[in-house]
Short mmCIF file of C-alpha atoms in Angstrom, two decimals:
data_model
loop_
_atom_site.label_atom_id
_atom_site.label_comp_id
_atom_site.label_asym_id
_atom_site.label_seq_id
_atom_site.Cartn_x
_atom_site.Cartn_y
_atom_site.Cartn_z
CA UNK A 784 -5.31 7.03 -27.39
CA UNK A 785 -5.97 8.38 -23.88
CA UNK A 786 -9.02 6.12 -23.68
CA UNK A 787 -6.84 3.06 -24.26
CA UNK A 788 -4.37 4.12 -21.58
CA UNK A 789 -7.20 4.79 -19.16
CA UNK A 790 -8.70 1.33 -19.78
CA UNK A 791 -5.31 -0.34 -19.29
CA UNK A 792 -4.84 1.40 -15.94
CA UNK A 793 -8.37 0.46 -14.89
CA UNK A 794 -7.74 -3.18 -15.78
CA UNK A 795 -4.51 -3.09 -13.77
CA UNK A 796 -6.37 -1.61 -10.77
CA UNK A 797 -8.97 -4.37 -10.97
CA UNK A 798 -6.30 -7.07 -11.03
CA UNK A 799 -4.19 -5.55 -8.26
CA UNK A 800 -5.12 -7.13 -4.91
CA UNK A 801 -6.09 -5.06 -1.90
CA UNK A 802 -4.61 -6.21 1.39
CA UNK A 803 -7.16 -5.70 4.14
CA UNK A 804 -4.49 -6.10 6.82
CA UNK A 805 -2.71 -2.92 5.68
CA UNK A 806 -5.35 -0.29 6.18
CA UNK A 807 -4.34 3.09 4.68
CA UNK A 808 -0.93 1.64 3.72
CA UNK A 809 -1.91 -0.67 0.88
CA UNK A 810 -0.25 -0.28 -2.52
CA UNK A 811 -3.42 -1.36 -4.35
CA UNK A 812 -5.50 1.34 -2.67
CA UNK A 813 -2.79 3.93 -3.29
CA UNK A 814 -2.65 2.95 -6.96
CA UNK A 815 -6.42 3.32 -7.31
CA UNK A 816 -6.29 6.81 -5.78
CA UNK A 817 -3.47 7.94 -8.07
CA UNK A 818 -5.22 6.61 -11.18
CA UNK A 819 -8.42 8.41 -10.15
CA UNK A 820 -6.44 11.65 -9.70
CA UNK A 821 -4.51 11.29 -12.95
CA UNK A 822 -7.60 10.44 -15.03
CA UNK A 823 -10.11 12.84 -13.49
CA UNK A 824 -12.04 13.16 -16.74
CA UNK A 825 -11.96 9.43 -17.45
CA UNK A 826 -11.31 8.53 -21.07
CA UNK A 827 -11.31 12.21 -22.07
CA UNK A 828 -8.36 13.15 -19.86
CA UNK A 829 -5.57 14.81 -21.85
CA UNK A 830 -2.19 13.20 -21.22
CA UNK A 831 0.69 15.70 -21.32
CA UNK A 832 3.45 13.07 -21.57
CA UNK A 833 2.24 9.80 -23.16
CA UNK A 834 5.70 8.19 -23.05
CA UNK A 835 5.99 8.71 -19.29
CA UNK A 836 2.46 7.38 -18.84
CA UNK A 837 3.29 4.23 -20.81
CA UNK A 838 6.54 3.79 -18.91
CA UNK A 839 4.68 4.10 -15.58
CA UNK A 840 2.15 1.51 -16.70
CA UNK A 841 4.84 -0.94 -17.80
CA UNK A 842 6.68 -0.52 -14.49
CA UNK A 843 3.51 -1.23 -12.52
CA UNK A 844 2.81 -4.31 -14.64
CA UNK A 845 6.30 -5.62 -13.90
CA UNK A 846 5.69 -5.17 -10.18
CA UNK A 847 2.24 -6.78 -10.39
CA UNK A 848 3.45 -9.82 -12.35
CA UNK A 849 6.53 -10.34 -10.14
CA UNK A 850 8.76 -9.94 -13.19
CA UNK A 851 11.99 -9.48 -11.26
CA UNK A 852 11.11 -12.12 -8.67
CA UNK A 853 10.76 -14.61 -11.52
CA UNK A 854 13.78 -13.31 -13.43
CA UNK A 855 16.07 -13.51 -10.39
CA UNK A 856 14.82 -16.41 -8.26
CA UNK A 857 16.01 -16.67 -4.69
CA UNK A 858 17.56 -19.78 -3.22
CA UNK A 859 15.55 -19.47 -0.01
CA UNK A 860 12.26 -17.76 0.75
CA UNK A 861 13.47 -16.27 4.02
CA UNK A 862 15.18 -13.06 5.03
CA UNK A 863 18.56 -12.80 6.72
CA UNK A 864 16.71 -13.02 10.03
CA UNK A 865 15.10 -16.31 9.03
CA UNK A 866 11.60 -14.84 8.77
CA UNK A 867 9.30 -16.07 6.02
CA UNK A 868 7.05 -13.94 3.82
CA UNK A 869 4.04 -14.83 5.97
CA UNK A 870 5.89 -13.79 9.13
CA UNK A 871 6.66 -10.41 7.55
CA UNK A 872 3.04 -9.95 6.45
CA UNK A 873 1.83 -10.71 9.95
CA UNK A 874 4.22 -8.25 11.54
CA UNK A 875 3.34 -5.49 9.06
CA UNK A 876 -0.42 -5.86 9.58
CA UNK A 877 -2.06 -2.68 10.86
CA UNK A 878 -3.44 -4.34 13.99
CA UNK A 879 -0.01 -5.60 15.04
CA UNK A 880 1.57 -2.19 14.41
CA UNK A 881 -1.09 -0.56 16.59
CA UNK A 882 -0.38 -3.03 19.37
CA UNK A 883 3.32 -2.24 19.11
CA UNK A 884 2.58 1.49 19.32
CA UNK A 885 0.51 0.88 22.45
CA UNK A 886 3.40 -1.01 24.01
CA UNK A 887 5.75 1.90 23.34
CA UNK A 888 3.60 4.16 25.49
CA UNK A 889 4.61 4.51 29.08
CA UNK A 890 2.59 3.03 31.92
CA UNK A 891 1.40 6.45 33.07
CA UNK A 892 0.12 7.39 29.60
CA UNK A 893 -1.73 4.07 29.21
CA UNK A 894 -3.37 4.44 32.63
CA UNK A 895 -4.29 8.03 31.87
CA UNK A 896 -5.94 7.03 28.57
CA UNK A 897 -7.73 4.10 30.18
CA UNK A 898 -9.27 6.05 33.05
CA UNK A 899 -9.68 9.41 31.38
CA UNK A 900 -13.26 10.51 30.73
CA UNK A 901 -12.30 12.37 27.59
CA UNK A 902 -10.04 11.27 24.79
CA UNK A 903 -6.54 12.76 24.36
CA UNK A 904 -7.61 14.20 20.99
CA UNK A 905 -10.14 16.38 22.83
CA UNK A 906 -7.28 18.11 24.68
CA UNK A 907 -5.86 19.34 21.38
CA UNK A 908 -9.05 21.17 20.42
#
């Protein structure tokens, strides 16, 4: 039965999209890593708690198929701020977050990084 569970999780991983804009913060990538850790031996991996495994799978399927979004439809596709889903995706993109982090740095720190011959990481070594 572990082989069947393993195949179901693999199928779910294949269907789950990977968002390239969220590098190292993507749920699809995280899911693939966790499945690889949980099923290290592939189909031969012993499952200590099959009920919990099935429950986890069903929960992930509900997230993937937008079960609750469809069950409880919203009147508007905006947030309380008036932002749309696409606006939120753009703001949460890794490149935009990096730009925001750069803006948080002080002028002195930015100038120091720009004109420094060595990188700040080298100072930590």
